[in-house]
Amino acid sequence: MYAVVVTDYGDTEVLRYRQVEQPKPGLNQVLIKVEATSVNFADIKARHGKKGKDSLPFIPGLDVTGTIVEVGEDVKNFKINQRVIAFPKGGSYAEYVIANTDLTFSIPEKLDFVTAGACPIVSFTAHKLLCDVGRIMLGETVLVHAAAGGIGTTAIQLAKILGAGKVIGTVSKEEKASAARQAGADYVINTSKRNFVRDVLEITEGEGVDLTLDSIGGRVTENSLLCLARYGRIVHFGNASGENANIQTKDLHSSCRSILGFSLGTTRKYRPYLLRDTAEKVLGYIESGKLKITIGNQFPLKEAKIAQELMESRNSIGKILLIPPSSSLNQTKE
């Protein structure tokens, strides 16, 4: 099969498109013919060796959508030809992948492969951030940083679906603001020109927001605390800035505010069972049309280098997909 392989740590030149041996499923695993896989910042960190030291060479990537073509001997709840999304074992930038059954999820027939390929990381993460970690309540005001990205646009929509009163998004460039507005943000703040703390306090009449989703870290986290309401929660789920935040504990207890952490990768590794209910809910929202996944670009698998460069430039809007050469999506285009 064809796959993209990281041969060394470094820039995109270390991504090699080559033929490798097709994997075989274990007892509780399925073999999936990949229709689409998404590009995520975690892939770039892995390429640089900043997200754990994978044994070189390795196939990058976190999620796929496709069709099951083989099942392990102990698999009872999945069958051949079943359409699924999955978080595979051993990377996703490939024509075929294997996945454990507890990280494989059936997708509704009404859900096309493009949308399904774009949804796993962003929809699962956004739902966990808002519901299980952030404990969103009806009528609350939500602040979403990096609001034009895949998780950002998904979180804005889900916040509205879950009953948020107001949703405020921040973006780093004016050209990204429209994506956040289209997702349903009531207010969008361009942080390259505006002080988001001042604007948030003005929008909320000095009260601050109830829930902040922060994937940036550093000063953004510190400043987010300045516009967090009493009993408010900051959910920190990434550190794109590469900076550490300095938080004073005295700013938490008396105001009943909290800072919480979440990692979808950690959850997949240690408590995958927590994602089953999440999958049912978000796939239901997507199938009904309530939740729409923003898709920015699609590239052939062999152009993974270009796809990662686009993401790394931070000029991308929405999800970036890679399409293997054997995918039926190529036939659809033709």
mmCIF file of C-alpha atoms in Angstrom:
data_model
loop_
_atom_site.group_PDB
_atom_site.id
_atom_site.type_symbol
_atom_site.label_atom_id
_atom_site.label_comp_id
_atom_site.label_asym_id
_atom_site.label_seq_id
_atom_site.Cartn_x
_atom_site.Cartn_y
_atom_site.Cartn_z
ATOM 1 C CA MET A 1 0.000 0.000 0.000
ATOM 2 C CA TYR A 2 0.999 3.654 -0.310
ATOM 3 C CA ALA A 3 1.640 5.679 2.825
ATOM 4 C CA VAL A 4 3.369 8.841 3.977
ATOM 5 C CA VAL A 5 6.307 8.058 6.234
ATOM 6 C CA VAL A 6 8.292 10.344 8.547
ATOM 7 C CA THR A 7 11.917 9.301 8.029
ATOM 8 C CA ASP A 8 13.531 11.773 10.439
ATOM 9 C CA TYR A 9 12.544 14.695 12.659
ATOM 10 C CA GLY A 10 12.419 18.063 10.943
ATOM 11 C CA ASP A 11 10.625 20.109 8.291
ATOM 12 C CA THR A 12 8.279 18.688 5.654
ATOM 13 C CA GLU A 13 11.190 17.321 3.613
ATOM 14 C CA VAL A 14 11.217 14.337 5.996
ATOM 15 C CA LEU A 15 7.773 13.266 4.724
ATOM 16 C CA ARG A 16 8.204 10.475 2.191
ATOM 17 C CA TYR A 17 5.444 9.019 0.018
ATOM 18 C CA ARG A 18 6.286 5.378 -0.505
ATOM 19 C CA GLN A 19 5.004 1.806 -0.636
ATOM 20 C CA VAL A 20 4.954 -0.067 2.686
ATOM 21 C CA GLU A 21 3.597 -3.372 3.892
ATOM 22 C CA GLN A 22 -0.139 -3.470 4.518
ATOM 23 C CA PRO A 23 -0.921 -4.070 8.218
ATOM 24 C CA LYS A 24 -2.775 -7.095 9.582
ATOM 25 C CA PRO A 25 -5.515 -6.797 12.238
ATOM 26 C CA GLY A 26 -5.093 -8.422 15.633
ATOM 27 C CA LEU A 27 -7.755 -10.291 17.591
ATOM 28 C CA ASN A 28 -9.768 -7.198 18.580
ATOM 29 C CA GLN A 29 -8.850 -5.014 15.637
ATOM 30 C CA VAL A 30 -10.275 -4.135 12.233
ATOM 31 C CA LEU A 31 -8.522 -3.378 8.939
ATOM 32 C CA ILE A 32 -9.919 -0.255 7.295
ATOM 33 C CA LYS A 33 -9.601 0.860 3.676
ATOM 34 C CA VAL A 34 -9.086 4.596 4.102
ATOM 35 C CA GLU A 35 -11.313 7.040 2.252
ATOM 36 C CA ALA A 36 -9.960 10.174 3.939
ATOM 37 C CA THR A 37 -7.749 11.238 6.818
ATOM 38 C CA SER A 38 -7.388 14.673 8.378
ATOM 39 C CA VAL A 39 -4.326 16.788 9.078
ATOM 40 C CA ASN A 40 -3.861 18.000 12.658
ATOM 41 C CA PHE A 41 -1.297 20.094 14.531
ATOM 42 C CA ALA A 42 -0.381 16.958 16.449
ATOM 43 C CA ASP A 43 0.928 15.510 13.163
ATOM 44 C CA ILE A 44 3.276 18.453 12.803
ATOM 45 C CA LYS A 45 4.460 18.157 16.401
ATOM 46 C CA ALA A 46 5.114 14.456 15.840
ATOM 47 C CA ARG A 47 7.121 15.282 12.720
ATOM 48 C CA HIS A 48 9.298 17.632 14.779
ATOM 49 C CA GLY A 49 9.641 15.052 17.570
ATOM 50 C CA LYS A 50 7.742 17.291 20.000
ATOM 51 C CA LYS A 51 4.895 14.899 20.734
ATOM 52 C CA GLY A 52 6.661 11.874 22.098
ATOM 53 C CA LYS A 53 9.495 10.194 20.290
ATOM 54 C CA ASP A 54 7.952 7.775 17.804
ATOM 55 C CA SER A 55 10.268 5.072 16.534
ATOM 56 C CA LEU A 56 11.557 6.186 13.157
ATOM 57 C CA PRO A 57 10.336 5.742 10.535
ATOM 58 C CA PHE A 58 6.624 6.131 11.347
ATOM 59 C CA ILE A 59 3.343 6.955 9.643
ATOM 60 C CA PRO A 60 1.781 10.155 11.055
ATOM 61 C CA GLY A 61 -1.915 10.927 11.493
ATOM 62 C CA LEU A 62 -4.656 10.433 14.050
ATOM 63 C CA ASP A 63 -8.020 9.695 12.458
ATOM 64 C CA VAL A 64 -9.623 8.139 9.396
ATOM 65 C CA THR A 65 -12.888 7.337 7.776
ATOM 66 C CA GLY A 66 -13.309 4.334 5.553
ATOM 67 C CA THR A 67 -14.694 0.828 5.129
ATOM 68 C CA ILE A 68 -13.820 -2.277 7.110
ATOM 69 C CA VAL A 69 -12.252 -4.907 4.844
ATOM 70 C CA GLU A 70 -11.100 -7.428 7.470
ATOM 71 C CA VAL A 71 -11.893 -8.146 11.129
ATOM 72 C CA GLY A 72 -9.922 -9.874 13.865
ATOM 73 C CA GLU A 73 -11.013 -13.233 15.243
ATOM 74 C CA ASP A 74 -12.538 -11.792 18.446
ATOM 75 C CA VAL A 75 -14.396 -8.901 16.799
ATOM 76 C CA LYS A 76 -18.143 -9.194 17.370
ATOM 77 C CA ASN A 77 -19.572 -5.692 16.954
ATOM 78 C CA PHE A 78 -18.174 -4.775 13.516
ATOM 79 C CA LYS A 79 -18.368 -6.461 10.138
ATOM 80 C CA ILE A 80 -16.776 -6.317 6.686
ATOM 81 C CA ASN A 81 -18.055 -3.470 4.451
ATOM 82 C CA GLN A 82 -19.177 -1.435 7.466
ATOM 83 C CA ARG A 83 -18.524 2.304 7.159
ATOM 84 C CA VAL A 84 -16.630 3.705 10.146
ATOM 85 C CA ILE A 85 -14.492 6.448 11.568
ATOM 86 C CA ALA A 86 -11.567 5.431 13.735
ATOM 87 C CA PHE A 87 -8.481 6.505 15.596
ATOM 88 C CA PRO A 88 -6.050 3.973 14.133
ATOM 89 C CA LYS A 89 -3.044 2.278 15.636
ATOM 90 C CA GLY A 90 0.155 3.174 13.829
ATOM 91 C CA GLY A 91 -0.825 6.337 11.950
ATOM 92 C CA SER A 92 -3.441 7.328 9.377
ATOM 93 C CA TYR A 93 -1.610 8.767 6.337
ATOM 94 C CA ALA A 94 -2.071 5.512 4.431
ATOM 95 C CA GLU A 95 -4.351 3.514 2.154
ATOM 96 C CA TYR A 96 -5.075 0.930 4.868
ATOM 97 C CA VAL A 97 -4.952 1.149 8.669
ATOM 98 C CA ILE A 98 -5.732 -1.055 11.648
ATOM 99 C CA ALA A 99 -7.751 0.184 14.615
ATOM 100 C CA ASN A 100 -8.814 -1.262 17.945
ATOM 101 C CA THR A 101 -12.556 -1.799 18.145
ATOM 102 C CA ASP A 102 -12.892 0.479 21.175
ATOM 103 C CA LEU A 103 -11.614 3.342 19.006
ATOM 104 C CA THR A 104 -13.762 2.507 15.983
ATOM 105 C CA PHE A 105 -17.230 3.988 15.509
ATOM 106 C CA SER A 106 -19.962 3.210 13.011
ATOM 107 C CA ILE A 107 -21.120 6.167 10.927
ATOM 108 C CA PRO A 108 -24.668 6.780 9.685
ATOM 109 C CA GLU A 109 -25.366 5.979 6.047
ATOM 110 C CA LYS A 110 -26.433 9.593 5.429
ATOM 111 C CA LEU A 111 -22.987 10.830 6.412
ATOM 112 C CA ASP A 112 -20.636 11.164 3.435
ATOM 113 C CA PHE A 113 -16.954 10.203 3.669
ATOM 114 C CA VAL A 114 -15.680 13.770 3.271
ATOM 115 C CA THR A 115 -17.642 15.063 6.255
ATOM 116 C CA ALA A 116 -16.902 11.907 8.241
ATOM 117 C CA GLY A 117 -13.194 12.257 7.483
ATOM 118 C CA ALA A 118 -13.146 15.804 8.795
ATOM 119 C CA CYS A 119 -15.146 15.253 11.970
ATOM 120 C CA PRO A 120 -13.444 12.880 14.478
ATOM 121 C CA ILE A 121 -10.772 15.042 16.107
ATOM 122 C CA VAL A 122 -12.660 18.340 15.960
ATOM 123 C CA SER A 123 -16.124 17.122 16.948
ATOM 124 C CA PHE A 124 -15.036 14.683 19.661
ATOM 125 C CA THR A 125 -12.672 17.253 21.176
ATOM 126 C CA ALA A 126 -15.143 20.142 21.042
ATOM 127 C CA HIS A 127 -17.904 18.085 22.656
ATOM 128 C CA LYS A 128 -15.626 16.884 25.453
ATOM 129 C CA LEU A 129 -14.369 20.416 26.110
ATOM 130 C CA LEU A 130 -17.836 21.894 26.363
ATOM 131 C CA CYS A 131 -19.771 19.119 28.078
ATOM 132 C CA ASP A 132 -17.661 16.776 30.152
ATOM 133 C CA VAL A 133 -14.825 19.127 31.117
ATOM 134 C CA GLY A 134 -16.288 22.620 30.773
ATOM 135 C CA ARG A 135 -19.748 21.626 32.073
ATOM 136 C CA ILE A 136 -21.538 24.200 29.957
ATOM 137 C CA MET A 137 -24.868 25.400 31.332
ATOM 138 C CA LEU A 138 -27.870 26.949 29.576
ATOM 139 C CA GLY A 139 -27.432 30.642 28.854
ATOM 140 C CA GLU A 140 -23.711 30.848 29.634
ATOM 141 C CA THR A 141 -21.268 32.993 27.667
ATOM 142 C CA VAL A 142 -18.463 31.092 25.951
ATOM 143 C CA LEU A 143 -15.131 32.427 24.674
ATOM 144 C CA VAL A 144 -13.438 30.354 21.959
ATOM 145 C CA HIS A 145 -9.832 31.157 21.067
ATOM 146 C CA ALA A 146 -8.516 30.238 17.589
ATOM 147 C CA ALA A 147 -12.146 30.397 16.516
ATOM 148 C CA ALA A 148 -11.546 29.941 12.769
ATOM 149 C CA GLY A 149 -9.836 26.555 13.072
ATOM 150 C CA GLY A 150 -11.419 23.137 12.867
ATOM 151 C CA ILE A 151 -12.026 22.788 16.600
ATOM 152 C CA GLY A 152 -12.917 26.466 16.911
ATOM 153 C CA THR A 153 -15.669 26.484 14.282
ATOM 154 C CA THR A 154 -17.017 23.198 15.603
ATOM 155 C CA ALA A 155 -16.995 24.385 19.220
ATOM 156 C CA ILE A 156 -18.875 27.568 18.307
ATOM 157 C CA GLN A 157 -21.653 25.546 16.711
ATOM 158 C CA LEU A 158 -21.807 23.007 19.528
ATOM 159 C CA ALA A 159 -21.904 25.748 22.162
ATOM 160 C CA LYS A 160 -25.012 27.145 20.473
ATOM 161 C CA ILE A 161 -26.550 23.690 20.134
ATOM 162 C CA LEU A 162 -25.931 23.092 23.856
ATOM 163 C CA GLY A 163 -27.630 26.331 24.860
ATOM 164 C CA ALA A 164 -24.942 28.998 25.178
ATOM 165 C CA GLY A 165 -26.309 32.507 25.486
ATOM 166 C CA LYS A 166 -23.434 34.249 23.721
ATOM 167 C CA VAL A 167 -20.363 32.923 21.923
ATOM 168 C CA ILE A 168 -17.314 35.131 21.447
ATOM 169 C CA GLY A 169 -14.495 34.054 19.141
ATOM 170 C CA THR A 170 -10.947 35.333 18.768
ATOM 171 C CA VAL A 171 -8.903 35.155 15.569
ATOM 172 C CA SER A 172 -5.362 36.232 14.728
ATOM 173 C CA LYS A 173 -6.126 37.669 11.282
ATOM 174 C CA GLU A 174 -9.070 39.626 9.889
ATOM 175 C CA GLU A 175 -9.485 37.229 6.967
ATOM 176 C CA LYS A 176 -10.272 34.463 9.458
ATOM 177 C CA ALA A 177 -13.118 36.352 11.118
ATOM 178 C CA SER A 178 -15.730 35.364 8.535
ATOM 179 C CA ALA A 179 -15.242 31.640 9.297
ATOM 180 C CA ALA A 180 -15.991 32.240 12.979
ATOM 181 C CA ARG A 181 -19.038 34.352 12.137
ATOM 182 C CA GLN A 182 -20.353 31.754 9.708
ATOM 183 C CA ALA A 183 -20.009 29.139 12.449
ATOM 184 C CA GLY A 184 -22.344 31.251 14.596
ATOM 185 C CA ALA A 185 -20.126 33.430 16.797
ATOM 186 C CA ASP A 186 -22.030 36.449 18.090
ATOM 187 C CA TYR A 187 -18.832 38.487 18.355
ATOM 188 C CA VAL A 188 -15.426 38.014 16.738
ATOM 189 C CA ILE A 189 -12.299 39.771 18.024
ATOM 190 C CA ASN A 190 -9.187 40.184 15.881
ATOM 191 C CA THR A 191 -6.407 39.927 18.465
ATOM 192 C CA SER A 192 -3.837 41.463 16.107
ATOM 193 C CA LYS A 193 -5.720 44.751 16.365
ATOM 194 C CA ARG A 194 -7.825 44.532 19.519
ATOM 195 C CA ASN A 195 -7.338 43.759 23.210
ATOM 196 C CA PHE A 196 -9.607 40.768 23.713
ATOM 197 C CA VAL A 197 -9.796 41.241 27.507
ATOM 198 C CA ARG A 198 -11.135 44.761 27.148
ATOM 199 C CA ASP A 199 -13.574 43.777 24.396
ATOM 200 C CA VAL A 200 -14.845 40.727 26.281
ATOM 201 C CA LEU A 201 -15.484 42.760 29.416
ATOM 202 C CA GLU A 202 -17.307 45.372 27.349
ATOM 203 C CA ILE A 203 -19.457 42.731 25.631
ATOM 204 C CA THR A 204 -20.318 41.093 28.960
ATOM 205 C CA GLU A 205 -20.837 44.429 30.765
ATOM 206 C CA GLY A 206 -17.935 43.731 33.085
ATOM 207 C CA GLU A 207 -19.071 40.268 34.157
ATOM 208 C CA GLY A 208 -16.690 38.201 32.033
ATOM 209 C CA VAL A 209 -17.307 34.871 30.319
ATOM 210 C CA ASP A 210 -18.416 31.642 31.972
ATOM 211 C CA LEU A 211 -16.368 29.245 29.873
ATOM 212 C CA THR A 212 -13.191 29.721 27.833
ATOM 213 C CA LEU A 213 -11.705 27.176 25.434
ATOM 214 C CA ASP A 214 -7.964 27.773 25.188
ATOM 215 C CA SER A 215 -5.583 25.916 22.876
ATOM 216 C CA ILE A 216 -2.958 28.651 22.816
ATOM 217 C CA GLY A 217 -1.533 28.911 26.344
ATOM 218 C CA GLY A 218 0.990 31.419 27.657
ATOM 219 C CA ARG A 219 -0.193 34.998 27.804
ATOM 220 C CA VAL A 220 -3.515 34.087 26.214
ATOM 221 C CA THR A 221 -4.276 31.849 29.203
ATOM 222 C CA GLU A 222 -3.141 34.528 31.651
ATOM 223 C CA ASN A 223 -5.260 37.200 29.960
ATOM 224 C CA SER A 224 -8.237 34.858 29.707
ATOM 225 C CA LEU A 225 -8.300 34.713 33.481
ATOM 226 C CA LEU A 226 -8.694 38.508 33.533
ATOM 227 C CA CYS A 227 -12.040 38.259 31.765
ATOM 228 C CA LEU A 228 -13.369 35.098 33.406
ATOM 229 C CA ALA A 229 -16.540 35.450 35.468
ATOM 230 C CA ARG A 230 -17.045 34.149 38.975
ATOM 231 C CA TYR A 231 -17.493 30.365 38.835
ATOM 232 C CA GLY A 232 -15.999 30.496 35.317
ATOM 233 C CA ARG A 233 -13.899 27.711 33.808
ATOM 234 C CA ILE A 234 -10.939 27.841 31.444
ATOM 235 C CA VAL A 235 -10.422 24.558 29.612
ATOM 236 C CA HIS A 236 -6.830 24.348 28.394
ATOM 237 C CA PHE A 237 -6.353 21.763 25.644
ATOM 238 C CA GLY A 238 -3.267 22.844 23.743
ATOM 239 C CA ASN A 239 -0.195 25.053 23.855
ATOM 240 C CA ALA A 240 0.139 26.415 20.324
ATOM 241 C CA SER A 241 2.068 29.474 21.523
ATOM 242 C CA GLY A 242 4.797 27.319 23.019
ATOM 243 C CA GLU A 243 4.711 29.556 26.096
ATOM 244 C CA ASN A 244 3.967 28.651 29.704
ATOM 245 C CA ALA A 245 1.339 30.597 31.639
ATOM 246 C CA ASN A 246 1.946 31.937 35.142
ATOM 247 C CA ILE A 247 -1.202 31.549 37.215
ATOM 248 C CA GLN A 248 -1.637 32.836 40.760
ATOM 249 C CA THR A 249 -3.649 30.462 42.933
ATOM 250 C CA LYS A 250 -5.110 33.468 44.790
ATOM 251 C CA ASP A 251 -6.976 34.303 41.577
ATOM 252 C CA LEU A 252 -8.937 31.051 41.747
ATOM 253 C CA HIS A 253 -10.356 30.027 45.112
ATOM 254 C CA SER A 254 -12.128 33.197 46.265
ATOM 255 C CA SER A 255 -13.791 33.690 42.861
ATOM 256 C CA CYS A 256 -14.644 29.990 42.512
ATOM 257 C CA ARG A 257 -12.958 29.958 39.101
ATOM 258 C CA SER A 258 -11.044 26.982 37.762
ATOM 259 C CA ILE A 259 -8.559 25.987 35.072
ATOM 260 C CA LEU A 260 -9.018 22.502 33.665
ATOM 261 C CA GLY A 261 -6.986 20.415 31.258
ATOM 262 C CA PHE A 262 -8.032 18.016 28.525
ATOM 263 C CA SER A 263 -6.255 15.885 25.941
ATOM 264 C CA LEU A 264 -8.107 13.743 23.444
ATOM 265 C CA GLY A 265 -4.906 11.756 22.926
ATOM 266 C CA THR A 266 -4.650 10.927 26.624
ATOM 267 C CA THR A 267 -8.324 9.950 26.678
ATOM 268 C CA ARG A 268 -7.897 7.693 23.656
ATOM 269 C CA LYS A 269 -4.940 5.999 25.334
ATOM 270 C CA TYR A 270 -6.199 5.566 28.873
ATOM 271 C CA ARG A 271 -10.020 5.871 28.836
ATOM 272 C CA PRO A 272 -11.257 5.182 25.294
ATOM 273 C CA TYR A 273 -14.635 4.041 26.632
ATOM 274 C CA LEU A 274 -15.410 7.684 27.417
ATOM 275 C CA LEU A 275 -15.642 8.408 23.678
ATOM 276 C CA ARG A 276 -18.472 6.012 22.827
ATOM 277 C CA ASP A 277 -21.225 8.314 24.130
ATOM 278 C CA THR A 278 -19.461 11.326 22.625
ATOM 279 C CA ALA A 279 -19.446 9.663 19.203
ATOM 280 C CA GLU A 280 -23.161 8.908 19.334
ATOM 281 C CA LYS A 281 -24.033 12.486 20.237
ATOM 282 C CA VAL A 282 -21.814 14.328 17.755
ATOM 283 C CA LEU A 283 -22.548 12.000 14.844
ATOM 284 C CA GLY A 284 -26.230 12.512 15.578
ATOM 285 C CA TYR A 285 -25.802 16.282 15.429
ATOM 286 C CA ILE A 286 -23.898 16.001 12.150
ATOM 287 C CA GLU A 287 -26.395 13.600 10.566
ATOM 288 C CA SER A 288 -29.319 15.871 11.493
ATOM 289 C CA GLY A 289 -27.587 18.903 9.992
ATOM 290 C CA LYS A 290 -27.378 20.780 13.289
ATOM 291 C CA LEU A 291 -23.580 20.572 13.281
ATOM 292 C CA LYS A 292 -21.617 21.333 10.124
ATOM 293 C CA ILE A 293 -17.923 20.565 9.848
ATOM 294 C CA THR A 294 -15.943 23.280 8.097
ATOM 295 C CA ILE A 295 -13.673 21.762 5.439
ATOM 296 C CA GLY A 296 -10.995 24.017 4.065
ATOM 297 C CA ASN A 297 -8.820 21.969 1.689
ATOM 298 C CA GLN A 298 -8.453 18.480 0.240
ATOM 299 C CA PHE A 299 -5.130 17.150 -1.039
ATOM 300 C CA PRO A 300 -4.032 13.812 -2.506
ATOM 301 C CA LEU A 301 -2.188 11.728 0.079
ATOM 302 C CA LYS A 302 1.068 12.167 -1.829
ATOM 303 C CA GLU A 303 0.809 15.936 -1.241
ATOM 304 C CA ALA A 304 0.920 15.624 2.552
ATOM 305 C CA LYS A 305 3.917 17.942 2.535
ATOM 306 C CA ILE A 306 1.854 20.771 1.017
ATOM 307 C CA ALA A 307 -1.040 20.076 3.394
ATOM 308 C CA GLN A 308 1.175 20.255 6.477
ATOM 309 C CA GLU A 309 2.883 23.408 5.246
ATOM 310 C CA LEU A 310 -0.518 25.058 4.848
ATOM 311 C CA MET A 311 -1.509 24.131 8.384
ATOM 312 C CA GLU A 312 1.850 25.170 9.798
ATOM 313 C CA SER A 313 1.510 28.584 8.131
ATOM 314 C CA ARG A 314 -1.686 29.125 10.162
ATOM 315 C CA ASN A 315 -3.400 30.354 6.995
ATOM 316 C CA SER A 316 -5.773 27.402 6.835
ATOM 317 C CA ILE A 317 -9.463 27.726 7.659
ATOM 318 C CA GLY A 318 -11.372 24.608 8.674
ATOM 319 C CA LYS A 319 -10.171 21.041 8.292
ATOM 320 C CA ILE A 320 -7.542 19.825 5.843
ATOM 321 C CA LEU A 321 -8.084 16.358 4.352
ATOM 322 C CA LEU A 322 -5.765 13.895 2.635
ATOM 323 C CA ILE A 323 -7.281 11.489 0.095
ATOM 324 C CA PRO A 324 -5.442 8.184 -0.652
ATOM 325 C CA PRO A 325 -5.118 7.150 -4.319
ATOM 326 C CA SER A 326 -7.439 4.142 -3.841
ATOM 327 C CA SER A 327 -10.220 6.202 -2.227
ATOM 328 C CA SER A 328 -13.629 6.258 -3.908
ATOM 329 C CA LEU A 329 -13.580 10.035 -3.399
ATOM 330 C CA ASN A 330 -11.129 10.263 -6.296
ATOM 331 C CA GLN A 331 -13.639 8.509 -8.556
ATOM 332 C CA THR A 332 -16.334 10.916 -7.364
ATOM 333 C CA LYS A 333 -14.181 13.878 -8.423
ATOM 334 C CA GLU A 334 -13.600 12.359 -11.838
#
